[in-house]
PDB file of C-alpha atoms in Angstrom:
ATOM      1  CA  MET A   2      -0.055   0.068   0.074  1.00 48.00           C
ATOM      2  CA  LEU A   3       1.145   3.394  -0.728  1.00 49.00           C
ATOM      3  CA  GLU A   4       4.611   2.210  -2.087  1.00 51.00           C
ATOM      4  CA  ASN A   5       6.835   5.127  -2.871  1.00 51.00           C
ATOM      5  CA  VAL A   6       4.384   7.729  -2.262  1.00 56.00           C
ATOM      6  CA  PRO A   7       5.592  10.424   0.181  1.00 57.00           C
ATOM      7  CA  LEU A   8       3.413  11.142   3.050  1.00 75.00           C
ATOM      8  CA  THR A   9       3.337  13.893   5.397  1.00 82.00           C
ATOM      9  CA  TRP A  10       3.054  12.391   9.010  1.00 83.00           C
ATOM     10  CA  GLU A  11      -0.233  14.251   9.290  1.00 86.00           C
ATOM     11  CA  GLU A  12      -1.217  12.442   6.258  1.00 87.00           C
ATOM     12  CA  VAL A  13       0.025   9.141   7.804  1.00 88.00           C
ATOM     13  CA  ALA A  14      -1.761  10.052  11.110  1.00 90.00           C
ATOM     14  CA  ARG A  15      -5.220  10.605   9.259  1.00 89.00           C
ATOM     15  CA  VAL A  16      -4.959   7.545   7.253  1.00 89.00           C
ATOM     16  CA  TYR A  17      -3.328   5.059   9.553  1.00 91.00           C
ATOM     17  CA  GLY A  18      -4.246   6.497  12.922  1.00 92.00           C
ATOM     18  CA  ARG A  19      -7.452   4.759  13.618  1.00 93.00           C
ATOM     19  CA  LYS A  20      -5.745   1.382  12.342  1.00 93.00           C
ATOM     20  CA  ILE A  21      -2.786   2.164  14.834  1.00 94.00           C
ATOM     21  CA  TYR A  22      -5.256   2.607  17.919  1.00 94.00           C
ATOM     22  CA  ASN A  23      -7.072  -0.498  17.178  1.00 94.00           C
ATOM     23  CA  PHE A  24      -3.924  -2.013  16.828  1.00 94.00           C
ATOM     24  CA  ALA A  25      -2.866  -1.140  20.057  1.00 93.00           C
ATOM     25  CA  TYR A  26      -6.133  -1.564  21.808  1.00 94.00           C
ATOM     26  CA  ARG A  27      -6.226  -5.222  20.807  1.00 94.00           C
ATOM     27  CA  LEU A  28      -2.483  -5.903  21.967  1.00 92.00           C
ATOM     28  CA  ALA A  29      -2.714  -3.645  25.150  1.00 90.00           C
ATOM     29  CA  GLY A  30      -6.405  -4.366  26.158  1.00 91.00           C
ATOM     30  CA  ASN A  31      -7.187  -1.024  27.503  1.00 90.00           C
ATOM     31  CA  PRO A  32      -7.964   2.446  25.711  1.00 92.00           C
ATOM     32  CA  ASP A  33      -5.423   4.526  27.804  1.00 91.00           C
ATOM     33  CA  ASP A  34      -2.317   2.462  26.722  1.00 91.00           C
ATOM     34  CA  ALA A  35      -3.757   2.052  23.379  1.00 93.00           C
ATOM     35  CA  ALA A  36      -3.951   5.919  23.236  1.00 93.00           C
ATOM     36  CA  ASP A  37      -0.807   6.308  24.583  1.00 92.00           C
ATOM     37  CA  LEU A  38       1.020   3.901  22.322  1.00 92.00           C
ATOM     38  CA  THR A  39      -0.711   5.631  19.339  1.00 93.00           C
ATOM     39  CA  GLN A  40       0.816   8.904  20.614  1.00 92.00           C
ATOM     40  CA  GLU A  41       4.176   7.227  20.680  1.00 92.00           C
ATOM     41  CA  VAL A  42       4.170   5.700  17.192  1.00 92.00           C
ATOM     42  CA  LEU A  43       2.834   8.994  15.556  1.00 91.00           C
ATOM     43  CA  LEU A  44       5.793  10.712  16.947  1.00 91.00           C
ATOM     44  CA  ARG A  45       8.303   8.080  15.925  1.00 92.00           C
ATOM     45  CA  VAL A  46       6.654   8.234  12.506  1.00 90.00           C
ATOM     46  CA  LYS A  47       7.025  11.712  12.446  1.00 89.00           C
ATOM     47  CA  LYS A  48      10.867  11.507  13.434  1.00 89.00           C
ATOM     48  CA  GLY A  49      11.379   8.491  11.074  1.00 87.00           C
ATOM     49  CA  LEU A  50       9.437   9.823   8.210  1.00 85.00           C
ATOM     50  CA  ALA A  51      12.526  11.795   6.642  1.00 80.00           C
ATOM     51  CA  GLY A  52      14.729   8.717   6.586  1.00 79.00           C
ATOM     52  CA  TYR A  53      12.093   6.366   5.157  1.00 79.00           C
ATOM     53  CA  GLN A  54      13.229   4.545   2.246  1.00 77.00           C
ATOM     54  CA  PRO A  55      10.670   3.364  -0.339  1.00 75.00           C
ATOM     55  CA  GLY A  56       9.476  -0.090   0.041  1.00 76.00           C
ATOM     56  CA  SER A  57       7.059  -1.594   2.272  1.00 77.00           C
ATOM     57  CA  PHE A  58       5.498   1.471   3.812  1.00 82.00           C
ATOM     58  CA  GLU A  59       3.052  -0.818   5.582  1.00 83.00           C
ATOM     59  CA  GLY A  60       5.920  -3.147   7.015  1.00 84.00           C
ATOM     60  CA  TRP A  61       7.765  -0.043   8.043  1.00 86.00           C
ATOM     61  CA  LEU A  62       4.747   1.527   9.859  1.00 89.00           C
ATOM     62  CA  TRP A  63       3.889  -1.680  11.817  1.00 91.00           C
ATOM     63  CA  ARG A  64       7.179  -2.430  12.938  1.00 90.00           C
ATOM     64  CA  ILE A  65       7.333   0.709  14.358  1.00 91.00           C
ATOM     65  CA  THR A  66       3.989   0.016  16.105  1.00 91.00           C
ATOM     66  CA  ARG A  67       5.266  -3.359  17.604  1.00 90.00           C
ATOM     67  CA  ASN A  68       8.545  -1.974  18.523  1.00 91.00           C
ATOM     68  CA  ALA A  69       6.864   0.854  20.355  1.00 92.00           C
ATOM     69  CA  PHE A  70       4.570  -1.339  22.287  1.00 90.00           C
ATOM     70  CA  LEU A  71       7.312  -3.800  23.212  1.00 89.00           C
ATOM     71  CA  ASP A  72       9.601  -0.803  24.161  1.00 91.00           C
ATOM     72  CA  ASP A  73       6.699   0.209  26.495  1.00 86.00           C
ATOM     73  CA  ILE A  74       6.305  -3.357  27.837  1.00 82.00           C
ATOM     74  CA  ARG A  75       9.814  -3.648  28.894  1.00 85.00           C
ATOM     75  CA  ARG A  76       9.598  -0.030  30.472  1.00 83.00           C
ATOM     76  CA  ARG A  77       6.610  -0.925  32.461  1.00 77.00           C
ATOM     77  CA  LYS A  78       7.384  -4.275  32.782  1.00 68.00           C
ATOM     78  CA  ARG A  79       3.522  -5.039  33.773  1.00 54.00           C
ATOM     79  CA  ARG A  80       0.959  -7.432  31.882  1.00 52.00           C
ATOM     80  CA  PRO A  81      -1.547  -5.867  29.583  1.00 51.00           C
ATOM     81  CA  THR A  82      -4.699  -5.175  31.848  1.00 51.00           C
ATOM     82  CA  ALA A  83      -8.291  -6.479  31.278  1.00 49.00           C
ATOM     83  CA  PRO A  84     -10.236  -4.700  28.726  1.00 49.00           C
ATOM     84  CA  LEU A  85     -12.841  -2.091  30.002  1.00 45.00           C
ATOM     85  CA  PRO A  86     -16.262  -2.248  28.920  1.00 45.00           C
ATOM     86  CA  ASP A  87     -16.692   1.207  27.331  1.00 46.00           C
ATOM     87  CA  GLU A  88     -16.593  -0.001  23.855  1.00 45.00           C
ATOM     88  CA  VAL A  89     -20.274   1.312  23.632  1.00 44.00           C
ATOM     89  CA  ASP A  90     -18.790   4.598  23.758  1.00 46.00           C
ATOM     90  CA  ARG A  91     -16.375   3.983  20.863  1.00 46.00           C
ATOM     91  CA  LEU A  92     -18.754   2.079  18.580  1.00 44.00           C
ATOM     92  CA  ALA A  93     -17.361   2.672  14.900  1.00 44.00           C
ATOM     93  CA  GLY A  94     -20.065   3.878  12.416  1.00 46.00           C
ATOM     94  CA  HIS A  95     -23.688   5.471  12.819  1.00 44.00           C
ATOM     95  CA  SER A  96     -25.920   2.989  11.363  1.00 51.00           C
ATOM     96  CA  SER A  97     -27.922   2.906  14.690  1.00 56.00           C
ATOM     97  CA  PRO A  98     -28.179  -0.899  15.338  1.00 58.00           C
ATOM     98  CA  ALA A  99     -30.611  -1.972  18.194  1.00 65.00           C
ATOM     99  CA  PRO A 100     -29.311  -1.295  21.616  1.00 64.00           C
ATOM    100  CA  ASP A 101     -29.656  -5.139  22.472  1.00 66.00           C
ATOM    101  CA  GLU A 102     -27.485  -5.880  19.520  1.00 62.00           C
ATOM    102  CA  ILE A 103     -24.987  -3.505  20.489  1.00 59.00           C
ATOM    103  CA  LEU A 104     -24.941  -4.786  23.944  1.00 61.00           C
ATOM    104  CA  ALA A 105     -24.618  -8.223  22.609  1.00 62.00           C
ATOM    105  CA  SER A 106     -21.829  -7.321  20.139  1.00 59.00           C
ATOM    106  CA  VAL A 107     -19.895  -5.485  22.964  1.00 62.00           C
ATOM    107  CA  ARG A 108     -20.234  -8.523  25.279  1.00 63.00           C
ATOM    108  CA  LEU A 109     -19.030 -10.805  22.692  1.00 73.00           C
ATOM    109  CA  GLY A 110     -16.183  -8.495  21.892  1.00 84.00           C
ATOM    110  CA  GLU A 111     -15.091  -8.330  25.484  1.00 88.00           C
ATOM    111  CA  ASP A 112     -15.018 -12.230  25.495  1.00 91.00           C
ATOM    112  CA  ILE A 113     -12.727 -11.837  22.414  1.00 94.00           C
ATOM    113  CA  GLN A 114     -10.656  -9.270  23.607  1.00 94.00           C
ATOM    114  CA  ALA A 115     -10.188 -11.198  26.863  1.00 94.00           C
ATOM    115  CA  ALA A 116      -9.002 -14.549  24.988  1.00 95.00           C
ATOM    116  CA  LEU A 117      -6.829 -12.384  22.764  1.00 96.00           C
ATOM    117  CA  LEU A 118      -4.982 -11.191  26.007  1.00 95.00           C
ATOM    118  CA  GLU A 119      -4.656 -14.890  26.993  1.00 96.00           C
ATOM    119  CA  LEU A 120      -2.448 -15.714  24.036  1.00 96.00           C
ATOM    120  CA  PRO A 121       1.409 -15.400  23.869  1.00 96.00           C
ATOM    121  CA  PHE A 122       2.493 -12.050  22.493  1.00 93.00           C
ATOM    122  CA  ASP A 123       3.846 -13.472  19.335  1.00 95.00           C
ATOM    123  CA  PHE A 124       0.486 -15.221  18.626  1.00 97.00           C
ATOM    124  CA  ARG A 125      -1.864 -12.439  19.555  1.00 96.00           C
ATOM    125  CA  GLU A 126       0.397  -9.831  17.451  1.00 95.00           C
ATOM    126  CA  ALA A 127       0.056 -12.081  14.205  1.00 97.00           C
ATOM    127  CA  VAL A 128      -3.375 -12.716  14.656  1.00 97.00           C
ATOM    128  CA  VAL A 129      -4.366  -9.063  15.165  1.00 96.00           C
ATOM    129  CA  LEU A 130      -2.112  -7.773  12.419  1.00 95.00           C
ATOM    130  CA  CYS A 131      -3.946 -10.539  10.198  1.00 96.00           C
ATOM    131  CA  ASP A 132      -7.454 -10.284  11.409  1.00 96.00           C
ATOM    132  CA  VAL A 133      -7.703  -6.537  12.785  1.00 94.00           C
ATOM    133  CA  VAL A 134      -5.313  -4.529  10.663  1.00 93.00           C
ATOM    134  CA  GLY A 135      -5.805  -6.871   7.695  1.00 93.00           C
ATOM    135  CA  LEU A 136      -2.289  -7.220   6.678  1.00 93.00           C
ATOM    136  CA  THR A 137      -0.942  -9.994   4.414  1.00 94.00           C
ATOM    137  CA  TYR A 138       1.332 -12.631   5.772  1.00 95.00           C
ATOM    138  CA  GLU A 139       4.166 -11.052   3.546  1.00 93.00           C
ATOM    139  CA  GLU A 140       3.679  -7.738   5.615  1.00 91.00           C
ATOM    140  CA  ILE A 141       3.149  -9.284   8.776  1.00 94.00           C
ATOM    141  CA  SER A 142       6.536 -11.054   7.998  1.00 94.00           C
ATOM    142  CA  THR A 143       8.231  -7.667   7.279  1.00 90.00           C
ATOM    143  CA  ALA A 144       6.523  -5.941  10.356  1.00 91.00           C
ATOM    144  CA  VAL A 145       7.587  -8.512  12.895  1.00 93.00           C
ATOM    145  CA  ALA A 146      10.855  -9.387  11.265  1.00 92.00           C
ATOM    146  CA  ALA A 147      10.059 -12.999  10.907  1.00 95.00           C
ATOM    147  CA  PRO A 148      10.044 -15.646   8.148  1.00 97.00           C
ATOM    148  CA  ILE A 149       6.604 -16.152   6.444  1.00 96.00           C
ATOM    149  CA  GLY A 150       6.766 -19.605   7.549  1.00 96.00           C
ATOM    150  CA  THR A 151       6.919 -18.338  11.214  1.00 97.00           C
ATOM    151  CA  VAL A 152       4.059 -15.898  10.746  1.00 97.00           C
ATOM    152  CA  ARG A 153       1.807 -19.003   9.286  1.00 97.00           C
ATOM    153  CA  SER A 154       2.793 -20.952  12.192  1.00 97.00           C
ATOM    154  CA  ARG A 155       1.932 -18.024  14.529  1.00 97.00           C
ATOM    155  CA  ILE A 156      -1.570 -17.128  13.153  1.00 98.00           C
ATOM    156  CA  HIS A 157      -2.375 -20.871  13.214  1.00 97.00           C
ATOM    157  CA  ARG A 158      -1.620 -21.493  16.752  1.00 97.00           C
ATOM    158  CA  GLY A 159      -3.019 -18.281  17.981  1.00 97.00           C
ATOM    159  CA  ARG A 160      -6.552 -19.451  16.306  1.00 97.00           C
ATOM    160  CA  LYS A 161      -6.298 -22.708  17.774  1.00 97.00           C
ATOM    161  CA  MET A 162      -5.676 -21.404  21.303  1.00 97.00           C
ATOM    162  CA  LEU A 163      -8.555 -18.772  20.950  1.00 96.00           C
ATOM    163  CA  LYS A 164     -10.963 -21.488  19.844  1.00 95.00           C
ATOM    164  CA  GLY A 165     -10.251 -23.270  22.963  1.00 94.00           C
ATOM    165  CA  LEU A 166     -10.425 -20.043  24.955  1.00 94.00           C
ATOM    166  CA  LEU A 167     -13.858 -19.201  23.769  1.00 91.00           C
ATOM    167  CA  ARG A 168     -15.364 -22.585  24.156  1.00 83.00           C
TER     168      ARG A 168
ATOM    169  CA  MET B   3      -1.253 -37.092   2.163  1.00 61.00           C
ATOM    170  CA  ASN B   4      -0.109 -35.899   5.838  1.00 87.00           C
ATOM    171  CA  HIS B   5      -2.647 -33.888   7.609  1.00 93.00           C
ATOM    172  CA  PRO B   6      -2.236 -30.038   6.403  1.00 94.00           C
ATOM    173  CA  GLY B   7      -1.914 -28.719   9.979  1.00 92.00           C
ATOM    174  CA  GLU B   8      -0.493 -25.155   9.709  1.00 93.00           C
ATOM    175  CA  LEU B   9      -1.539 -24.905   6.207  1.00 95.00           C
ATOM    176  CA  LEU B  10      -5.034 -24.819   7.067  1.00 96.00           C
ATOM    177  CA  SER B  11      -5.085 -21.282   8.498  1.00 97.00           C
ATOM    178  CA  ALA B  12      -3.004 -20.173   5.359  1.00 97.00           C
ATOM    179  CA  PHE B  13      -5.567 -21.988   3.110  1.00 96.00           C
ATOM    180  CA  LEU B  14      -8.373 -19.926   4.873  1.00 96.00           C
ATOM    181  CA  ASP B  15      -6.610 -16.621   4.313  1.00 97.00           C
ATOM    182  CA  GLY B  16      -5.746 -17.341   0.878  1.00 96.00           C
ATOM    183  CA  GLU B  17      -1.993 -17.350   1.523  1.00 97.00           C
ATOM    184  CA  VAL B  18      -1.260 -20.608  -0.132  1.00 95.00           C
ATOM    185  CA  THR B  19       0.100 -21.591  -3.612  1.00 95.00           C
ATOM    186  CA  GLU B  20      -2.148 -22.978  -6.217  1.00 96.00           C
ATOM    187  CA  GLU B  21      -0.441 -26.566  -5.659  1.00 95.00           C
ATOM    188  CA  GLU B  22      -0.879 -26.055  -1.892  1.00 95.00           C
ATOM    189  CA  ARG B  23      -4.656 -25.287  -2.476  1.00 96.00           C
ATOM    190  CA  SER B  24      -5.381 -27.828  -4.534  1.00 96.00           C
ATOM    191  CA  ARG B  25      -3.686 -30.498  -2.291  1.00 95.00           C
ATOM    192  CA  VAL B  26      -5.258 -29.358   0.902  1.00 95.00           C
ATOM    193  CA  ALA B  27      -8.853 -29.225  -0.787  1.00 96.00           C
ATOM    194  CA  HIS B  28      -8.203 -32.718  -2.143  1.00 95.00           C
ATOM    195  CA  HIS B  29      -7.142 -33.944   1.556  1.00 95.00           C
ATOM    196  CA  LEU B  30     -10.174 -32.218   3.133  1.00 95.00           C
ATOM    197  CA  ALA B  31     -12.546 -33.872   0.871  1.00 95.00           C
ATOM    198  CA  GLY B  32     -11.573 -37.155   2.480  1.00 94.00           C
ATOM    199  CA  CYS B  33     -10.415 -36.292   6.255  1.00 95.00           C
ATOM    200  CA  GLU B  34     -13.297 -35.523   8.537  1.00 96.00           C
ATOM    201  CA  PRO B  35     -10.933 -34.438  11.519  1.00 96.00           C
ATOM    202  CA  CYS B  36      -9.304 -31.937   9.316  1.00 96.00           C
ATOM    203  CA  ARG B  37     -12.416 -30.288   8.214  1.00 96.00           C
ATOM    204  CA  GLU B  38     -13.511 -30.009  11.924  1.00 96.00           C
ATOM    205  CA  GLU B  39     -10.262 -28.389  12.551  1.00 96.00           C
ATOM    206  CA  LEU B  40     -10.682 -26.095   9.749  1.00 96.00           C
ATOM    207  CA  SER B  41     -14.109 -25.086  11.107  1.00 96.00           C
ATOM    208  CA  ASP B  42     -12.741 -24.094  14.311  1.00 96.00           C
ATOM    209  CA  LEU B  43     -10.129 -22.131  12.614  1.00 97.00           C
ATOM    210  CA  ASN B  44     -12.717 -20.276  10.909  1.00 96.00           C
ATOM    211  CA  SER B  45     -14.777 -19.598  14.020  1.00 95.00           C
ATOM    212  CA  SER B  46     -11.625 -17.962  15.713  1.00 96.00           C
ATOM    213  CA  ARG B  47     -10.916 -16.086  12.614  1.00 96.00           C
ATOM    214  CA  THR B  48     -14.543 -14.928  12.214  1.00 95.00           C
ATOM    215  CA  ALA B  49     -14.717 -13.721  15.872  1.00 94.00           C
ATOM    216  CA  VAL B  50     -11.496 -11.784  15.704  1.00 95.00           C
ATOM    217  CA  ARG B  51     -12.891 -10.115  12.652  1.00 95.00           C
ATOM    218  CA  SER B  52     -16.165  -9.298  14.060  1.00 93.00           C
ATOM    219  CA  LEU B  53     -14.433  -7.111  16.517  1.00 92.00           C
ATOM    220  CA  LEU B  54     -15.605  -3.592  16.617  1.00 88.00           C
ATOM    221  CA  LEU B  55     -13.312  -0.927  14.860  1.00 89.00           C
ATOM    222  CA  LEU B  56     -12.951   1.650  17.585  1.00 91.00           C
ATOM    223  CA  GLU B  57     -13.177   5.248  16.994  1.00 90.00           C
ATOM    224  CA  LEU B  58     -10.185   7.363  17.745  1.00 89.00           C
ATOM    225  CA  PRO B  59      -9.925   9.342  20.710  1.00 89.00           C
ATOM    226  CA  ALA B  60     -10.260  12.953  20.090  1.00 86.00           C
ATOM    227  CA  GLY B  61      -6.830  14.953  19.820  1.00 83.00           C
ATOM    228  CA  LEU B  62      -4.715  11.768  18.601  1.00 82.00           C
ATOM    229  CA  VAL B  63      -4.720  13.030  15.053  1.00 80.00           C
ATOM    230  CA  PRO B  64      -4.243  16.189  13.822  1.00 74.00           C
ATOM    231  CA  PRO B  65      -7.346  18.088  12.677  1.00 72.00           C
ATOM    232  CA  GLU B  66      -8.563  18.757   9.146  1.00 64.00           C
ATOM    233  CA  ASP B  67      -7.787  22.560   8.028  1.00 57.00           C
ATOM    234  CA  ASP B  68     -11.132  24.088   9.228  1.00 43.00           C
ATOM    235  CA  GLY B  69     -12.683  21.091   8.132  1.00 45.00           C
ATOM    236  CA  VAL B  70     -12.306  22.159   4.354  1.00 41.00           C
ATOM    237  CA  GLU B  71     -11.334  19.213   2.330  1.00 43.00           C
ATOM    238  CA  VAL B  72      -9.016  20.511  -0.665  1.00 38.00           C
ATOM    239  CA  PRO B  73      -9.628  17.878  -3.416  1.00 38.00           C
ATOM    240  CA  ILE B  74      -6.889  15.324  -4.300  1.00 38.00           C
ATOM    241  CA  LEU B  75      -6.440  17.064  -7.751  1.00 36.00           C
ATOM    242  CA  ALA B  76      -5.240  20.356  -6.317  1.00 36.00           C
ATOM    243  CA  ARG B  77      -1.601  18.505  -5.535  1.00 38.00           C
ATOM    244  CA  ARG B  78       0.763  19.775  -8.044  1.00 40.00           C
ATOM    245  CA  PRO B  79       1.643  16.999 -10.375  1.00 46.00           C
ATOM    246  CA  PRO B  80       4.583  16.153 -11.269  1.00 49.00           C
ATOM    247  CA  VAL B  81       6.670  18.520 -13.975  1.00 51.00           C
ATOM    248  CA  TRP B  82       6.896  15.433 -16.405  1.00 55.00           C
ATOM    249  CA  ILE B  83       3.180  14.992 -16.345  1.00 55.00           C
ATOM    250  CA  ALA B  84       2.312  18.563 -17.133  1.00 54.00           C
ATOM    251  CA  ALA B  85       4.985  18.789 -19.956  1.00 62.00           C
ATOM    252  CA  ALA B  86       3.348  15.579 -21.340  1.00 66.00           C
ATOM    253  CA  ALA B  87      -0.146  17.020 -21.020  1.00 60.00           C
ATOM    254  CA  ALA B  88       1.012  20.257 -22.603  1.00 65.00           C
ATOM    255  CA  ALA B  89       2.690  18.184 -25.634  1.00 70.00           C
ATOM    256  CA  ILE B  90      -0.440  16.050 -26.213  1.00 69.00           C
ATOM    257  CA  LEU B  91      -2.534  19.244 -26.047  1.00 67.00           C
ATOM    258  CA  ALA B  92      -0.277  20.991 -28.418  1.00 69.00           C
ATOM    259  CA  LEU B  93      -0.467  18.006 -30.723  1.00 69.00           C
ATOM    260  CA  PHE B  94      -4.266  17.808 -30.810  1.00 63.00           C
ATOM    261  CA  VAL B  95      -4.449  21.480 -31.690  1.00 64.00           C
ATOM    262  CA  GLY B  96      -1.841  21.111 -34.353  1.00 64.00           C
ATOM    263  CA  ILE B  97      -3.809  18.150 -35.986  1.00 64.00           C
ATOM    264  CA  ALA B  98      -7.182  20.055 -35.398  1.00 62.00           C
ATOM    265  CA  THR B  99      -5.810  23.102 -37.298  1.00 57.00           C
ATOM    266  CA  ILE B 100      -4.583  21.017 -40.072  1.00 59.00           C
ATOM    267  CA  LEU B 101      -7.597  19.020 -40.529  1.00 61.00           C
ATOM    268  CA  ALA B 102     -10.363  21.797 -39.673  1.00 55.00           C
ATOM    269  CA  PRO B 103     -11.510  23.941 -42.300  1.00 51.00           C
ATOM    270  CA  PRO B 104     -10.538  27.632 -42.454  1.00 47.00           C
ATOM    271  CA  THR B 105     -13.543  28.840 -40.840  1.00 44.00           C
ATOM    272  CA  THR B 106     -13.217  26.732 -37.691  1.00 42.00           C
ATOM    273  CA  LEU B 107      -9.750  27.620 -36.747  1.00 42.00           C
ATOM    274  CA  GLU B 108     -10.806  29.079 -33.476  1.00 46.00           C
ATOM    275  CA  VAL B 109     -10.399  25.727 -31.363  1.00 45.00           C
ATOM    276  CA  ARG B 110     -11.630  25.556 -27.849  1.00 51.00           C
ATOM    277  CA  LEU B 111      -9.044  23.605 -25.703  1.00 46.00           C
ATOM    278  CA  ASP B 112     -11.666  22.328 -23.185  1.00 49.00           C
ATOM    279  CA  GLN B 113     -13.845  20.958 -26.014  1.00 49.00           C
ATOM    280  CA  LEU B 114     -10.727  19.137 -27.551  1.00 42.00           C
ATOM    281  CA  SER B 115      -9.649  17.643 -24.261  1.00 42.00           C
ATOM    282  CA  ASP B 116     -13.124  16.198 -23.735  1.00 48.00           C
ATOM    283  CA  GLN B 117     -13.344  14.772 -27.279  1.00 44.00           C
ATOM    284  CA  TYR B 118      -9.941  13.431 -27.187  1.00 41.00           C
ATOM    285  CA  GLY B 119      -9.426  12.582 -23.542  1.00 40.00           C
ATOM    286  CA  ALA B 120      -6.516  14.600 -22.924  1.00 37.00           C
ATOM    287  CA  ARG B 121      -7.908  15.734 -19.633  1.00 36.00           C
ATOM    288  CA  THR B 122      -7.215  12.464 -17.932  1.00 35.00           C
ATOM    289  CA  SER B 123      -3.551  12.956 -18.625  1.00 36.00           C
ATOM    290  CA  LEU B 124      -3.690  16.145 -16.111  1.00 35.00           C
ATOM    291  CA  GLU B 125      -4.300  13.912 -13.251  1.00 36.00           C
ATOM    292  CA  PRO B 126      -1.682  12.738 -11.107  1.00 36.00           C
ATOM    293  CA  ALA B 127      -0.400   9.489 -12.245  1.00 35.00           C
ATOM    294  CA  ILE B 128      -0.056   8.078  -8.788  1.00 36.00           C
ATOM    295  CA  THR B 129      -2.701   8.433  -6.090  1.00 38.00           C
ATOM    296  CA  PRO B 130      -2.921   6.893  -2.708  1.00 39.00           C
ATOM    297  CA  ARG B 131      -5.264   3.986  -2.355  1.00 41.00           C
ATOM    298  CA  THR B 132      -6.964   5.935   0.324  1.00 45.00           C
ATOM    299  CA  PRO B 133      -7.397   9.661  -0.938  1.00 43.00           C
ATOM    300  CA  VAL B 134      -5.962  12.254   1.744  1.00 41.00           C
ATOM    301  CA  PRO B 135      -6.828  15.803   2.047  1.00 43.00           C
ATOM    302  CA  VAL B 136      -4.029  18.236   1.223  1.00 41.00           C
ATOM    303  CA  ILE B 137      -3.307  20.421   4.372  1.00 42.00           C
ATOM    304  CA  GLU B 138      -0.744  23.273   5.106  1.00 42.00           C
ATOM    305  CA  ARG B 139       2.528  21.394   6.591  1.00 44.00           C
ATOM    306  CA  GLY B 140       2.914  21.810  10.504  1.00 42.00           C
ATOM    307  CA  ALA B 141      -0.950  22.568  10.839  1.00 42.00           C
ATOM    308  CA  GLY B 142      -1.274  20.010  13.420  1.00 43.00           C
ATOM    309  CA  THR B 143       0.722  18.705  16.404  1.00 41.00           C
ATOM    310  CA  ILE B 144       0.578  16.340  19.010  1.00 42.00           C
ATOM    311  CA  GLU B 145       0.184  17.479  22.314  1.00 37.00           C
TER     312      GLU B 145
END
């Protein structure tokens, strides 16, 4: 995506900000850490954009994002916290589904989020990059600096673990 | 064939070669346990994909410039595109001048570009997959 297209950091923020936030939320499990991480990633993008070499922009961006997350984990040395039940306030779109549909969706979302947080980080990261962010295996491989075979294995094992946790 | 194992997730995602896809599909046709595993994997995949896309908290991303979106075409096209467009237009004008009877020498360029499609050559050759508005540099900051 956007190969060889020079972007300003403001454009990166607008185009990718929401994806970065969602990736961060699904990894961290709470809105405060997700917001802090998004801010940190955008600062790193601002600093690093001038030195960006045309290539896989997505890979570059998500590598920055996961490195920021790992740095944060190392710095705080604490496990991600459980998700907060405030997704109702953050619902995307305005198609006005019925209130009971929203609640059911949020409860299910909390279960899935809690299960995601039970996964080892490498598995959670691969699953989220694939199924939330929507990257290809090749883009994930670039982002996490691992061979495609490893990405394939992490996604597979992550999904198998999720199935067990969601039973 | 051995059970496909990790290939099953890649199969679901379309991240297999044609040869692998064919091999897995053939195996699935005769292996009930693998069909069940595929179903389990698919339910996990669907569950994560069903997660709501959360809105960005306010203030994380620089605001639009006064909420006024400038069309993407306002971007200045590369010089070579403008030069190529000028050359094409000049060619059309030249041809029209030669072919047209003397009474129609007054040629309207906008009609020519509509007629011959030259207008499209004035658009940027490369546009981002997601259109982004043009804003003033440094208009937004992260607090």
